XYZ file of C-alpha atoms in Angstrom:
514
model
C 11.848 14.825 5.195
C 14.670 13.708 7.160
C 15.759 10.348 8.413
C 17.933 12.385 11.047
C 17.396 11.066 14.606
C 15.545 8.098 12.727
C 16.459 4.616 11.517
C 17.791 3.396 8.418
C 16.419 -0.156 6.669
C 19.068 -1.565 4.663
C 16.816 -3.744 2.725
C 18.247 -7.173 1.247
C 15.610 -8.369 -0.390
C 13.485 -10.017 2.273
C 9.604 -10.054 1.182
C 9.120 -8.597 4.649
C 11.419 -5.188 4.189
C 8.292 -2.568 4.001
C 6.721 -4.593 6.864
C 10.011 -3.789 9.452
C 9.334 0.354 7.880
C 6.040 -0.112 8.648
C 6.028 -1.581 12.319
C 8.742 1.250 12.813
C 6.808 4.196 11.446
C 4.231 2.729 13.917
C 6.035 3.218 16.734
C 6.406 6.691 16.097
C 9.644 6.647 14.661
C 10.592 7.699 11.097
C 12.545 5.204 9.345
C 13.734 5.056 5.389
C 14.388 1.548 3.512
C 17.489 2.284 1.238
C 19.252 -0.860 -0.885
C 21.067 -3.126 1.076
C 24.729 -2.341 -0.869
C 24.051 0.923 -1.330
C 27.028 3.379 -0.368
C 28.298 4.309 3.054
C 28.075 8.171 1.782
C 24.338 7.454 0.565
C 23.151 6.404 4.117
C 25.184 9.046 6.022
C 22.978 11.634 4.040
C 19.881 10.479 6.045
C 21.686 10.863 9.103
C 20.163 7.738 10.805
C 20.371 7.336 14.482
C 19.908 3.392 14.168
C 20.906 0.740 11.106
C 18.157 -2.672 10.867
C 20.106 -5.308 8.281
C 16.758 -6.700 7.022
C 16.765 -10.392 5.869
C 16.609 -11.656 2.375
C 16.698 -14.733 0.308
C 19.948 -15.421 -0.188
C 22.916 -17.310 1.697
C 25.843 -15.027 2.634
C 28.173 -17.309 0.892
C 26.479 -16.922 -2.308
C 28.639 -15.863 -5.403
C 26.711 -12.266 -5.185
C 25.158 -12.421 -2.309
C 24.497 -8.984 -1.208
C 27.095 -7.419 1.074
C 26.696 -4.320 2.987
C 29.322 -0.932 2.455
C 32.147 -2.422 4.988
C 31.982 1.748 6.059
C 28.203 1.068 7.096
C 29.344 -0.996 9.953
C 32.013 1.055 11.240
C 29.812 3.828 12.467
C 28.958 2.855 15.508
C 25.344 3.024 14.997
C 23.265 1.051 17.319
C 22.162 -2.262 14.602
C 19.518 -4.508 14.543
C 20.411 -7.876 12.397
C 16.891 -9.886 10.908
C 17.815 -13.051 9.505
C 20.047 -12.796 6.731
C 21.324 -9.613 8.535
C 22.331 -11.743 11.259
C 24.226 -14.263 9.309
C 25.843 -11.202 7.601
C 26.618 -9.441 11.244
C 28.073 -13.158 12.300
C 30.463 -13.632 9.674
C 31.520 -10.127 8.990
C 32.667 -9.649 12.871
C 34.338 -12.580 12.837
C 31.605 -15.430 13.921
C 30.471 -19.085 11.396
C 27.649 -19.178 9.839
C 26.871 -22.377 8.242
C 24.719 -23.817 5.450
C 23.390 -27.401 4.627
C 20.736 -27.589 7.480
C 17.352 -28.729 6.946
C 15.750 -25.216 6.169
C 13.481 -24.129 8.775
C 9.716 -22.057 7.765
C 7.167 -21.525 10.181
C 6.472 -21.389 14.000
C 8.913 -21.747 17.064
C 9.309 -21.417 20.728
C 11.811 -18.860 21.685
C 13.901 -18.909 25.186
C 15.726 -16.093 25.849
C 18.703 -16.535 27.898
C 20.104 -14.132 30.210
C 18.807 -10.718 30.924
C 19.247 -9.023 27.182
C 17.499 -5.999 26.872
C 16.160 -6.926 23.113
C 13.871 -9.232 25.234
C 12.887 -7.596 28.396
C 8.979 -7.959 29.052
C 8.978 -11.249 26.764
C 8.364 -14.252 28.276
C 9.798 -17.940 28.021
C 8.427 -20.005 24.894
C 6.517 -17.200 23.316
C 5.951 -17.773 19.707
C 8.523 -16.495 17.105
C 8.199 -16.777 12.976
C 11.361 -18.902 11.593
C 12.316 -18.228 7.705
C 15.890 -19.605 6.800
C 18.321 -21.786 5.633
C 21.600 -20.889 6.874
C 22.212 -20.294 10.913
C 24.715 -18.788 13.217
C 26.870 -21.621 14.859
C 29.310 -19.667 15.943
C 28.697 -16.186 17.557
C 31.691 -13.168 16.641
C 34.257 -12.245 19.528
C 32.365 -10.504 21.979
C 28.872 -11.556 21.154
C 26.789 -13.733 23.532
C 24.208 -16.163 22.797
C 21.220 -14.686 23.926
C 18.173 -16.633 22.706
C 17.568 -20.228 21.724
C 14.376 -22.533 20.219
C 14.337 -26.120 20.484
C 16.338 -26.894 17.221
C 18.559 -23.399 17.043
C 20.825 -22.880 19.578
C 21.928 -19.440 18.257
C 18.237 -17.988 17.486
C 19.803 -14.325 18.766
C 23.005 -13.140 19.531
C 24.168 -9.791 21.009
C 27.248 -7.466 21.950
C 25.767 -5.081 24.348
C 29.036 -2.693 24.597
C 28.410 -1.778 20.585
C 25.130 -2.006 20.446
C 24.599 -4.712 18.289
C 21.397 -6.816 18.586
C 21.062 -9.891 16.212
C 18.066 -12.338 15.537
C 16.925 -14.990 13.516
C 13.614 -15.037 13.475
C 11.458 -12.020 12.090
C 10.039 -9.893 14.481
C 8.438 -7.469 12.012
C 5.651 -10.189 11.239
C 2.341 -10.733 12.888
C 3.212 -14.457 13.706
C 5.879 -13.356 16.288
C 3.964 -13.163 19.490
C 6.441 -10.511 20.962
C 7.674 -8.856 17.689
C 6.906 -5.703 18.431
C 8.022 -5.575 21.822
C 11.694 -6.455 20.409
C 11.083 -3.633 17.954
C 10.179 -1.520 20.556
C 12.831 -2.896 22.972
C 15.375 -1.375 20.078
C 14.556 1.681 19.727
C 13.704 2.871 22.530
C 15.650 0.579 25.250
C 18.961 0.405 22.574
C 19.034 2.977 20.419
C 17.578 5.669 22.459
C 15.340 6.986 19.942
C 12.273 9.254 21.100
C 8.085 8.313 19.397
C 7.841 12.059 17.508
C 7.212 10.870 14.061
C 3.287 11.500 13.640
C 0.981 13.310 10.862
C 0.496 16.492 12.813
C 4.269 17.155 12.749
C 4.134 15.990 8.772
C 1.544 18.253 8.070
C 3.129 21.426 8.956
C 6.349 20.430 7.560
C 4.509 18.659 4.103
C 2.881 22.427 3.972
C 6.124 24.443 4.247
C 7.622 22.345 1.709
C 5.234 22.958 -1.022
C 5.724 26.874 -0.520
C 9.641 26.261 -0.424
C 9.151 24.302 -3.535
C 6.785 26.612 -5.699
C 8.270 30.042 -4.183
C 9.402 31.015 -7.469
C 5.866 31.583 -8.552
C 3.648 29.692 -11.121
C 0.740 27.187 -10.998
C 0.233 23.954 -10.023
C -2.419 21.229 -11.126
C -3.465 17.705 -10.207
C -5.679 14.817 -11.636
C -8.079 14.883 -8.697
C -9.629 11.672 -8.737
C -11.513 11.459 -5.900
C -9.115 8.163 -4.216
C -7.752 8.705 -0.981
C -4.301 9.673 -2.344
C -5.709 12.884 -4.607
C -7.787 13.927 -2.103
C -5.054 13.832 0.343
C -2.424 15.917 -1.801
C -5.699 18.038 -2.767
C -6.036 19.090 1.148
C -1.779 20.019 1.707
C -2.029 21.605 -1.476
C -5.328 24.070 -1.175
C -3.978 24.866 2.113
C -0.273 25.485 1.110
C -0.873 27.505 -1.843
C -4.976 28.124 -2.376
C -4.840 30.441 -4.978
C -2.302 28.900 -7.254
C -3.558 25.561 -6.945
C -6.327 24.121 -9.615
C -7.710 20.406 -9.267
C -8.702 18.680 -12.239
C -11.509 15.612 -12.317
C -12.066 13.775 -15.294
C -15.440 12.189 -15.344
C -14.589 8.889 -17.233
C -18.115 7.601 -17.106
C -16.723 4.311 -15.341
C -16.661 5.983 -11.676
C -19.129 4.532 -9.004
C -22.406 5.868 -8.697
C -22.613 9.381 -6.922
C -18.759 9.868 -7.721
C -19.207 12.842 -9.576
C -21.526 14.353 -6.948
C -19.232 13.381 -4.246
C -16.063 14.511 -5.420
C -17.596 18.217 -6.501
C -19.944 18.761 -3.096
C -16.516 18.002 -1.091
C -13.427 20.033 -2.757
C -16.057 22.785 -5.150
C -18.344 22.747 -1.856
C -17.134 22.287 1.341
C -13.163 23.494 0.967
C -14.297 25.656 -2.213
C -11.643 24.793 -4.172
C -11.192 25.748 -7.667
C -12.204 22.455 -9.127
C -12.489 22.124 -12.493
C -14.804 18.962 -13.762
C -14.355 17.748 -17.412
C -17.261 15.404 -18.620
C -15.827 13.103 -20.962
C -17.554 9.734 -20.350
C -18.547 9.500 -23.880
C -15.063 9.910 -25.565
C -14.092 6.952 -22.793
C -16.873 5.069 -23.612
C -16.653 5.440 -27.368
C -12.933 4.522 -27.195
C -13.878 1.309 -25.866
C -16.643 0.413 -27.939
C -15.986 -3.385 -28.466
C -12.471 -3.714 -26.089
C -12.301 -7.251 -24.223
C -8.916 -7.731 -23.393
C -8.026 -6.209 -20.161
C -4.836 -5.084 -21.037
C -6.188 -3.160 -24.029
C -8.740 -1.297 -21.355
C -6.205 -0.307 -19.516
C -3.838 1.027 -22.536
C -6.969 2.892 -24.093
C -8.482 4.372 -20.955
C -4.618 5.414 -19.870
C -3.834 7.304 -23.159
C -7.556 8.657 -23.209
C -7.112 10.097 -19.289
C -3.630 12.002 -20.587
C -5.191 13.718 -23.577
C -8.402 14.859 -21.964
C -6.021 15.954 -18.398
C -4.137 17.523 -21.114
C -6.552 19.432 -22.769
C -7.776 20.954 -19.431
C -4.482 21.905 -18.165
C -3.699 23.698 -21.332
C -6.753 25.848 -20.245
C -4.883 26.930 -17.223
C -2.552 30.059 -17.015
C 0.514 30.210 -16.054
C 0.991 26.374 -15.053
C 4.102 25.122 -13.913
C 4.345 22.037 -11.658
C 1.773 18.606 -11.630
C 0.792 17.309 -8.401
C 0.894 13.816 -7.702
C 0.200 11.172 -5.060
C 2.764 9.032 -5.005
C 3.590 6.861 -2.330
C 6.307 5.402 -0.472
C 6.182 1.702 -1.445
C 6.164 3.439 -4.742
C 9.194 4.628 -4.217
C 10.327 1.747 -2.380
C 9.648 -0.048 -5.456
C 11.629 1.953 -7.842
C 14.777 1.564 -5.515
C 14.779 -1.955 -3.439
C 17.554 -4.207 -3.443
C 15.304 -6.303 -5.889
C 14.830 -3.912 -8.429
C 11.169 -3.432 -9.791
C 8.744 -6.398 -9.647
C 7.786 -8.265 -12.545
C 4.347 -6.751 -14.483
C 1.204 -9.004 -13.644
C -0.767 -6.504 -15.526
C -0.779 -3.093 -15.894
C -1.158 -0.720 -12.732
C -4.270 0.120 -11.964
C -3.469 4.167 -11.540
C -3.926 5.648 -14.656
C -2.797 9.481 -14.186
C 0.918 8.977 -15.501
C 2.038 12.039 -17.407
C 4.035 12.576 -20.528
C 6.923 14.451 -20.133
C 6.326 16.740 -22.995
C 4.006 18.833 -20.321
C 7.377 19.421 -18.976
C 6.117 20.563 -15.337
C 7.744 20.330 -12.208
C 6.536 17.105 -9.769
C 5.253 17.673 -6.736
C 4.859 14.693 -4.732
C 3.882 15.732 -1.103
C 3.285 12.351 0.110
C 6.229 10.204 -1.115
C 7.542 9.323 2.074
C 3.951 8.110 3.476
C 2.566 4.631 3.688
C -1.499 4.148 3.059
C -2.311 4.054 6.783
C -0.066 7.079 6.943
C -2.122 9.032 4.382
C -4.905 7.909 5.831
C -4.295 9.584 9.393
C -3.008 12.509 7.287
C -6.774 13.398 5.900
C -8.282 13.254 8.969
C -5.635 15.553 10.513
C -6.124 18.020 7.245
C -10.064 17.940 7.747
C -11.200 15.340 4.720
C -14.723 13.595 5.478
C -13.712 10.199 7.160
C -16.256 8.858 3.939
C -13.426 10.002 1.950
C -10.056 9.096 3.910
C -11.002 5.309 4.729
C -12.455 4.570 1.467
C -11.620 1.241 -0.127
C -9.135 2.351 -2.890
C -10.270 1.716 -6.476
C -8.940 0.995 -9.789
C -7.708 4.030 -12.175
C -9.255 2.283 -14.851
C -12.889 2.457 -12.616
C -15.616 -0.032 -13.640
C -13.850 -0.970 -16.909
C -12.144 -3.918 -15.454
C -14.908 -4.750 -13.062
C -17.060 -5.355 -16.656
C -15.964 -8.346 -17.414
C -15.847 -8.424 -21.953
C -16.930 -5.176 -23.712
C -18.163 -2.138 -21.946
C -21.430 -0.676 -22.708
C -23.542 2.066 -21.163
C -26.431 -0.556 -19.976
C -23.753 -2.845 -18.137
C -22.199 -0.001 -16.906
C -25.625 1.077 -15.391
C -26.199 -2.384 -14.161
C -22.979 -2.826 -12.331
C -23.314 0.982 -10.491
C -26.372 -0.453 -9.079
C -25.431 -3.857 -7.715
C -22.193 -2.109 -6.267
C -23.970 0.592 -4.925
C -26.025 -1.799 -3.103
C -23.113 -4.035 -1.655
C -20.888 -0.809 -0.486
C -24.040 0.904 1.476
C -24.955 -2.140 2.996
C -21.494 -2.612 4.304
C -21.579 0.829 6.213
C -25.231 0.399 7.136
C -24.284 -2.308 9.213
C -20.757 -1.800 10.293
C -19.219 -4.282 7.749
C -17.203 -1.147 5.695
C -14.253 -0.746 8.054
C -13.866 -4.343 8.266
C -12.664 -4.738 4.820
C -9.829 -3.544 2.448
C -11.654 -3.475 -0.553
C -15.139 -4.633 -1.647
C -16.917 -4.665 -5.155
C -19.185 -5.990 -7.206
C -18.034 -7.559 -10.492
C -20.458 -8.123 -13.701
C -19.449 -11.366 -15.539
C -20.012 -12.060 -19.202
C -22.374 -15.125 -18.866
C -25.986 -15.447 -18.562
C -28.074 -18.141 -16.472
C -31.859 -19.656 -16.270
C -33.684 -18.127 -12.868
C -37.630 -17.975 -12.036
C -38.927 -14.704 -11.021
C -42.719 -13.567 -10.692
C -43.287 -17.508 -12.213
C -41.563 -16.612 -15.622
C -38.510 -18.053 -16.680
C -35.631 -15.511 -16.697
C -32.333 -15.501 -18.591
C -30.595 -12.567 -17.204
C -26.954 -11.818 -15.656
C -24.188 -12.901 -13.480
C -22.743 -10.319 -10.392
C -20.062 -11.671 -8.130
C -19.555 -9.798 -5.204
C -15.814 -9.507 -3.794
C -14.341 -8.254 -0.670
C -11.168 -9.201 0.911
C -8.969 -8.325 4.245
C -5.081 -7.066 3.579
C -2.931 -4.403 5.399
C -1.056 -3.036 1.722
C -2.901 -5.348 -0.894
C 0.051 -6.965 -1.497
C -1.187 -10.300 0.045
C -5.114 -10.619 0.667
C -7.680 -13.134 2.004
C -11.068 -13.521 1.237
C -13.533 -11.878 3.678
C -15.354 -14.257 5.876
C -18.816 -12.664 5.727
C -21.964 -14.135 7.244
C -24.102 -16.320 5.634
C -27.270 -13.927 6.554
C -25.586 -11.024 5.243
C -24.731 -12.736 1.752
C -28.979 -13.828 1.342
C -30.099 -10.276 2.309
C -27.306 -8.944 -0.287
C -27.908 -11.559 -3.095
C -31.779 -10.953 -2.151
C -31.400 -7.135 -2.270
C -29.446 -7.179 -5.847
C -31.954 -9.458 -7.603
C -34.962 -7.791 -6.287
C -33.637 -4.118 -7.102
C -31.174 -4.454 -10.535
C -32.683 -5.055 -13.731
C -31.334 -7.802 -15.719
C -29.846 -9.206 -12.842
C -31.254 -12.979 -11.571
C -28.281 -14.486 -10.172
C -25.138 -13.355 -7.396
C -21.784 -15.282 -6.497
C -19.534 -14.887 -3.119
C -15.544 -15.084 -4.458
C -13.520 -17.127 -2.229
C -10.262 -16.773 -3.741
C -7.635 -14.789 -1.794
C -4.157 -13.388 -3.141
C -2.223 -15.291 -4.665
C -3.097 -17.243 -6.072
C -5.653 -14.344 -7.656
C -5.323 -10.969 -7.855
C -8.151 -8.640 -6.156
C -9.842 -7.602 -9.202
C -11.374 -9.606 -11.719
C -9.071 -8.319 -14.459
């Protein structure tokens, strides 16, 4: 895909980069984040229509403090400065910028000035979200001042005639009132730029790529596992090339209850694909016979998942290129300003491939956020049960089991999460929430049922609210609907006598349990 009529992110390491892509994609208008000091030549091969300097932790007078190509800024390009992209506007055309103030974080009234286009249809004093140290004091030659707050005089600055727009709050957030009518103000009002990215138009493009891509013949395969990411690439791919296409689902033996019936009555059934389902819960299961340590799960289900995938694919003729669903903020990732972030524990998608299979990579939906994907599978035809499910961990129930997995725990935990997820769609609660799960703990506690004394197990029940998973809080769910859940679980599960409510959001804790 091209960025051509599009904008480009230069991203300088602000925590709130993918959220400017995001808000931008939103608006219907395609947008790539490339590194901050990455080449002149690099970003002309987009062909961007608009530049946003994003913000970043650093102060522009930093020994290595990132710097932007000097070419970048020479191209006329309509710009949009965030924060640090302001102070780096400001001082490369010629303006002060100025350290040593009290570092301002949080909430502040805004007052435009003048009649800027930036903030037409935004009112006096509307909210805006401050995150800096530094500050403009003195605007470039033939900037004006054109917003204030109550202890920043130069809280946006602008020279109309080049098309350069500067502020210093972050309008990309939530907590800016009128964010995304400055967004919007940009590209459309400044930049000129016309709403016509949307899935439909990535669809028939995504589909004409694959065929450009595996015209020279051969065969290509994918881990299907049943997520909305492998479905998704599943779809594009069955319709791009049907008869040279061959899904592959592993049945670990640590999916959800009804996952193996689900995945096989949707792409064997209803698109009647050539699905080919490998039962090898036991070899999973035997290979962690004992396993506590998370990390170890992980490693051992990950190199189990390759050689069984393997062993399938080797059953295939003729196959020549692996299908996977990576994503943008994958990519995104792999190239920020930042570099990659450091390992908290290992990632929960287990279908990375050796490369002695040597095959080609397809990757049809690299240049997609979630929500993006999401809006894709309902334009290709996937059951909506299927393209807004809450995604789930490659390693499945392992890590939701908390100590050494066993078949009977494993039984237990299907049923107390089955439970929890079709009460949430019975009564409207699914949609609400990001992710929600049950998790069985490794304790034991005293409980009276039927007038006996019971000594039975521990499920904590977990569901949070997040727009990436990156950051999540702690679902807010109604006292009534936690008794007729905890009441439902005990009554129904074996073994069960006791259920927990986590309150933790992230960070300080992750979303899963381990």
């Amino acid at each position: 895909m091209s960025a051509r009529g599009g904008v480009a992110i230069l991203d300088f390491g602000s925590q709130y980069s993918q959220l400017i892509a995001r808000a931008v994609r939103e608006m219907g208008v395609y947008c790539e984040l490339v590194p901050g000091n990455a080449p002149a030549s690099e970003i002309a091969k987009l062909e961007p229509a608009a530049l946003i300097l994003s913000g970043g932790p650093c102060s522009v007078y930093e020994d290595g403090a990132p710097m932007p190509d000097p070419a970048v800024l020479e191209t006329g390009l309509p710009l949009l400065g965030i924060c640090y992209g302001m102070q780096l506007v400001a001082l490369l055309d010629g303006g002060r910028v100025e350290g040593g103030h009290q570092r301002e974080y949080g909430p502040a009234r805004l007052h435009p000035s003048g009649s800027s286009v930036l903030f037409s249809g935004v009112g006096d004093g509307m909210q805006a979200w401050m995150s800096h140290g530094d500050r403009v004091v003195e605007v470039p030659p033939g900037y004006a001042v054109s917003a204030s707050t109550g202890s920043l005089p130069v809280a946006a600055m602008e020279d109309p005639a080049r098309k350069r727009y500067c502020v210093q709050f972050h309008p990309e957030v939530r907590h800016t009132e009128f964010g995304r009518q400055a967004l919007s103000n940009f590209l459309f009002g400044v930049a000129g730029l016309s709403p016509d990215w949307n899935m439909a138009r990535f669809h028939g493009i995504a589909v004409e790529r694959i065929r450009e891509l595996m015209a020279g013949g051969g065969h290509v395969i994918l881990g299907l596992s049943g997520g909305v990411d492998s479905s998704v690439v599943a779809a594009l791919l069955h319709e791009a090339v049907p008869d040279r296409f061959t899904p592959i689902f592993v049945d670990t033996g640590l999916l959800r209850a009804g996952e193996r019936e689900s995945v096989e009555e949707t792409f064997r059934g209803h698109f009647r694909m050539h699905l080919v389902t490998v039962d090898a819960s036991e070899d999973f299961l035997g290979a962690l016979e004992g396993v506590e340590d998370p990390e170890r799960k992980r490693k051992i289900i990950g190199a189990k998942f390759i050689e069984v995938f393997e062993r399938a694919a080797r059953s295939i003729e003729g196959v020549t290129h692996l299908a996977q669903g990576t994503l943008y903020p994958d990519v995104i990732e792999s190239v920020s300003f930042r570099g990659p972030s450091a390992t908290i524990k290992s990632h929960h998608n287990v279908g990375g491939l050796p490369g002695r299979m040597r095959l080609k990579l397809v990757e049809p939906l690299r240049e997609l956020f979630k929500d993006e994907v999401r809006a894709l599978g309902l334009e290709l035809g996937l059951p909506r049960h299927i393209v807004m499910r809450h995604p789930f961990p490659g390693p499945g129930l392992a890590v939701r089991i908390l100590g050494p997995v066993n078949r009977e725990d494993l039984e237990i935990l299907k049923a107390a999460d089955r439970i929890f997820t079709d009460y949430l769609g019975e009564h409207s609660l699914y949609d609400e929430i990001w992710q929600a799960f049950a998790v069985l703990l490794p304790v034991r506690t005293v409980g009276v049922m039927g007038d006996q004394r019971t000594y039975d197990r521990v499920i904590a029940l977990r569901a949070v609210t997040s727009t990436d998973g990156m950051t999540a809080d702690w679902y807010r769910m109604d006292p009534e609907h936690m008794a007729a859940l905890s009441a439902d679980i005990v009554n129904r599960v074996k073994g069960v006598n006791r259920v927990v409510y986590d309150i933790s959001s992230k960070p300080p804790a992750t979303i899963e349990w381990e």
